[in-house]
Short mmCIF file of C-alpha atoms in Angstrom, two decimals:
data_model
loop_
_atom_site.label_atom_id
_atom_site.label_comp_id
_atom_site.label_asym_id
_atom_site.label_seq_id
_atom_site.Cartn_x
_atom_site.Cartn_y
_atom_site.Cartn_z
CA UNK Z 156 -11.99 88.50 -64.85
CA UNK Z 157 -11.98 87.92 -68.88
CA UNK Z 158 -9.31 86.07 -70.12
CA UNK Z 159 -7.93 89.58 -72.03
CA UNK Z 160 -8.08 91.59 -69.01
CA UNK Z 161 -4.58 92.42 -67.18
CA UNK Z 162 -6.19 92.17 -64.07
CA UNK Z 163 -3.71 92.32 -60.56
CA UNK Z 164 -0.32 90.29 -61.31
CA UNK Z 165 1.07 88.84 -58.60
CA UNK Z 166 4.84 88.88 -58.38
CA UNK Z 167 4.74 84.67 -59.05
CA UNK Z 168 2.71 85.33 -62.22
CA UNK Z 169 4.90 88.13 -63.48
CA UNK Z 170 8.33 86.11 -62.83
CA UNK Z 171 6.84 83.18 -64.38
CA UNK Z 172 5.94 84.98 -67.57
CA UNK Z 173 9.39 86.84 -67.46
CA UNK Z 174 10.83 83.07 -67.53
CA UNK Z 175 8.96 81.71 -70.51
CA UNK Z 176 9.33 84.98 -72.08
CA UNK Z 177 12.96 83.08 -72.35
CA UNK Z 178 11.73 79.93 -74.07
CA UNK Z 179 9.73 77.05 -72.77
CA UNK Z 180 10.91 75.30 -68.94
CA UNK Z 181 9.83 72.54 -67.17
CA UNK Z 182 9.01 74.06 -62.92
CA UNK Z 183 12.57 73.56 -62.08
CA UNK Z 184 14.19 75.43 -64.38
CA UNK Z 185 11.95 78.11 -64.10
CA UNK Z 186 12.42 77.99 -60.43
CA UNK Z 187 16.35 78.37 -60.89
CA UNK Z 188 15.69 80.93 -63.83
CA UNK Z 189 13.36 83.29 -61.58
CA UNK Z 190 16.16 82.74 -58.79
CA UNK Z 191 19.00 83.96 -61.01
CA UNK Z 192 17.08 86.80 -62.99
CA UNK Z 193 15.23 87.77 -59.68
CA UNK Z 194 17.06 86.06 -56.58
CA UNK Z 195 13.12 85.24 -55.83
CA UNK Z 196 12.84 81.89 -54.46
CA UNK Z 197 9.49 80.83 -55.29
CA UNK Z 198 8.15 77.32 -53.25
CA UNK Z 199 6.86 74.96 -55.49
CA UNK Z 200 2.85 75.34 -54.61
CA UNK Z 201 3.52 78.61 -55.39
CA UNK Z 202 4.72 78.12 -58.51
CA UNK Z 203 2.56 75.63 -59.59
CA UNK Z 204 -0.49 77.21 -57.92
CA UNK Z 205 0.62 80.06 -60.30
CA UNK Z 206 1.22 78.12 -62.93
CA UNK Z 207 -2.56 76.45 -63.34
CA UNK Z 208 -3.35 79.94 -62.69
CA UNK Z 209 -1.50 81.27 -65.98
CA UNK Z 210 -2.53 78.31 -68.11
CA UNK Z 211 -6.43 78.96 -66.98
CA UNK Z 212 -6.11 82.55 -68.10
CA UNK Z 213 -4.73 81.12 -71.58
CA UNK Z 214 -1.46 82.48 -71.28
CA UNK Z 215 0.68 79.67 -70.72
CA UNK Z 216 0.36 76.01 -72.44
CA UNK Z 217 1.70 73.27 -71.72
CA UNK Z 218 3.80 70.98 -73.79
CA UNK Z 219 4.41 67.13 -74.20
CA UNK Z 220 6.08 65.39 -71.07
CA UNK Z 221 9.69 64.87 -70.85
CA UNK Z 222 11.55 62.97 -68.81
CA UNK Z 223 8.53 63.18 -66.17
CA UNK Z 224 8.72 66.85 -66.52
CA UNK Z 225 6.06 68.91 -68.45
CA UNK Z 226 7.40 71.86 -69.86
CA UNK Z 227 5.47 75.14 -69.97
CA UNK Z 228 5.77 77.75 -73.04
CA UNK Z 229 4.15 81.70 -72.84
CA UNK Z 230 1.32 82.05 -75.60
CA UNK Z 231 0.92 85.02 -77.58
CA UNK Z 232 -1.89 86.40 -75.08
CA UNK Z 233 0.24 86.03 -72.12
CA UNK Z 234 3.46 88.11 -74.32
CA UNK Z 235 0.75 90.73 -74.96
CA UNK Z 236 -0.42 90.82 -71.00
CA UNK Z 237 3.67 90.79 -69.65
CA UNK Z 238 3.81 93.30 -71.86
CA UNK Z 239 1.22 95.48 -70.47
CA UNK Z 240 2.36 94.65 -67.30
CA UNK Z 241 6.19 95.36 -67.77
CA UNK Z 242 4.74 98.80 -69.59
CA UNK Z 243 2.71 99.37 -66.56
CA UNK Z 244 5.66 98.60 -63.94
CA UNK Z 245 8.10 101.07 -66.02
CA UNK Z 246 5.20 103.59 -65.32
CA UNK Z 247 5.34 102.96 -61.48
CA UNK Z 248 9.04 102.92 -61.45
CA UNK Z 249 9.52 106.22 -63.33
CA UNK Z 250 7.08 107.83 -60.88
CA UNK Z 251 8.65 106.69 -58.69
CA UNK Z 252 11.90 107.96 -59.26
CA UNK Z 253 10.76 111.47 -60.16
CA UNK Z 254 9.11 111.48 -56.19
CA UNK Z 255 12.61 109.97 -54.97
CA UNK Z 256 14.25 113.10 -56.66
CA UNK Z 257 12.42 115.32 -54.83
CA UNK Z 258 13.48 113.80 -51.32
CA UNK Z 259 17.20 114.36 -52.16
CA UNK Z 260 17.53 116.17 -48.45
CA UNK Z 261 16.38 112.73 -46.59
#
């Protein structure tokens, strides 16, 4: 896959970005962040398999150590890919709600 290709999200990638979208975390706080914005409890190979995932793809960096903790930040090519992919969810979900209208009798 080219690095400016969408590609297949999974839902660890996606959360991730949704959490940086917020400003830069070290993996902790974006577990907790994903937790409260989600209730998603990602493990932490997961997360960091994700994460060296993300930064490989160019849309994450990471920052300067602090306090033992490295702290991630979204670039602006992974803002323009959660964007595609929160425009591409809002698709599903609208779909999907128009077929869920038509079931009313269920």
């Amino acid at each position: 896959m080219r690095k400016n290709e969408l590609g297949r999200f999974s839902d660890a990638s996606f959360l991730i970005l949704s959490s940086l979208a917020n400003g830069a975390k070290h993996g902790y706080a974006m577990m907790e962040d994903i937790l409260a914005f989600s209730g998603t409890q990602l493990e932490p190979g997961t997360l960091y398999g994700a994460i060296t995932r993300l930064e490989k793809q160019g849309w994450i960096e990471a920052l300067p150590t602090e306090d033992r903790r490295r702290p991630y930040r979204i670039t602006a090519e992974g803002v323009m890919a959660l964007r595609k992919q929160v425009a591409t969810l809002e698709q599903v979900a609208s779909v999907g709600r128009k077929r869920l209208a038509s079931l009313e009798g269920f």
